[in-house]
Coordinates of C-alpha atoms in Angstrom, one line a residue:
M43 CA 7.6 4.7 14.1
M44 CA 8.8 4.2 10.6
T45 CA 10.8 1.8 8.4
D46 CA 12.3 4.3 5.9
H47 CA 10.4 2.5 3.1
P48 CA 11.5 1.5 0.4
V49 CA 15.0 1.2 1.9
I50 CA 13.6 -0.9 4.7
P51 CA 10.4 -2.6 3.4
I52 CA 7.1 -1.7 5.2
Q53 CA 6.6 -5.4 6.2
F54 CA 9.3 -4.8 8.8
L55 CA 7.3 -2.2 10.6
P56 CA 6.1 -4.6 13.4
I57 CA 9.7 -5.6 13.9
Q58 CA 10.7 -1.9 14.3
A59 CA 8.0 -1.6 16.9
G60 CA 9.3 -4.7 18.7
L61 CA 12.8 -3.2 18.7
A62 CA 11.4 0.0 20.2
V63 CA 9.8 -2.1 23.0
R64 CA 13.1 -3.8 23.6
E65 CA 14.6 -0.4 24.1
G66 CA 12.0 0.7 26.6
L67 CA 8.8 1.8 24.8
S68 CA 5.7 0.2 26.2
E69 CA 4.0 -2.4 24.1
E70 CA 0.8 -0.4 24.2
T71 CA 2.5 2.7 22.8
A72 CA 4.3 0.7 20.2
L73 CA 1.1 -0.8 18.9
R74 CA -0.6 2.6 18.9
S75 CA 2.3 4.0 17.0
I76 CA 1.7 1.7 14.1
T77 CA -2.1 1.9 14.2
R78 CA -3.9 4.8 15.9
Y79 CA -1.1 7.4 15.9
A80 CA -0.1 6.6 12.3
A81 CA -3.8 7.1 11.1
E82 CA -3.9 10.4 13.0
I83 CA -0.7 11.6 11.4
V84 CA -1.9 11.0 7.9
G85 CA -5.4 12.3 8.6
I86 CA -7.5 9.1 8.2
A87 CA -8.2 8.4 11.9
D88 CA -11.9 8.9 11.2
R89 CA -11.8 5.7 9.2
V90 CA -8.9 3.5 10.5
G91 CA -6.4 3.1 13.3
T92 CA -8.7 1.8 16.0
L93 CA -11.5 -0.8 16.2
E94 CA -14.7 1.3 16.6
A95 CA -18.3 1.1 15.3
G96 CA -18.6 3.1 12.0
K97 CA -14.9 2.7 11.0
D98 CA -13.6 0.6 8.2
A99 CA -13.4 -3.0 9.3
D100 CA -9.7 -3.5 8.3
I101 CA -8.4 -6.2 10.6
A102 CA -5.4 -8.5 10.7
V103 CA -5.2 -11.6 12.9
F104 CA -1.8 -13.1 13.7
D105 CA -0.7 -16.5 14.9
G106 CA 1.6 -15.0 17.6
H107 CA 2.6 -11.7 19.2
P108 CA 2.3 -9.0 16.6
F109 CA 5.8 -7.8 17.1
G110 CA 7.4 -11.3 16.9
Y111 CA 9.7 -11.9 13.9
Q112 CA 8.2 -15.4 13.4
T113 CA 4.6 -14.2 13.6
H114 CA 2.4 -14.6 10.5
C115 CA -0.8 -13.0 9.5
V116 CA -3.4 -15.8 9.2
L117 CA -6.5 -13.7 8.5
T118 CA -7.0 -10.3 6.9
L119 CA -10.3 -8.4 6.5
I120 CA -10.7 -5.3 4.4
N121 CA -14.0 -3.4 4.9
G122 CA -15.2 -6.4 6.8
K123 CA -14.6 -8.9 4.0
V124 CA -12.1 -11.7 4.2
V125 CA -9.3 -11.1 1.7
H126 CA -6.7 -13.5 3.1
D127 CA -7.2 -16.7 5.1
S128 CA -4.2 -18.9 5.5
R129 CA -6.2 -21.4 7.4
K130 CA -8.0 -22.5 4.2
R131 CA -6.1 -24.9 2.0
E132 CA -6.2 -24.7 -1.7
A133 CA -7.8 -27.8 -3.4

């Protein structure tokens, strides 16, 4: 799965996965294509791509289906630390 970045920006990768699902790819395979399989292809699957003990704790939490075009990331953790939390309001 790819977006042809920078022609089609990387933020559209989940939409590309959703389009692949619409054309018959299973949701599980689509999700693995942009997580686990991508990490394996670039040689960093020992650190990222799946949620396992000992790997980097890079996690994104969405407010809807991850392939939905109106879905937003509400929480992002990098190495287990919160780097984005849209639920917190600025004072």
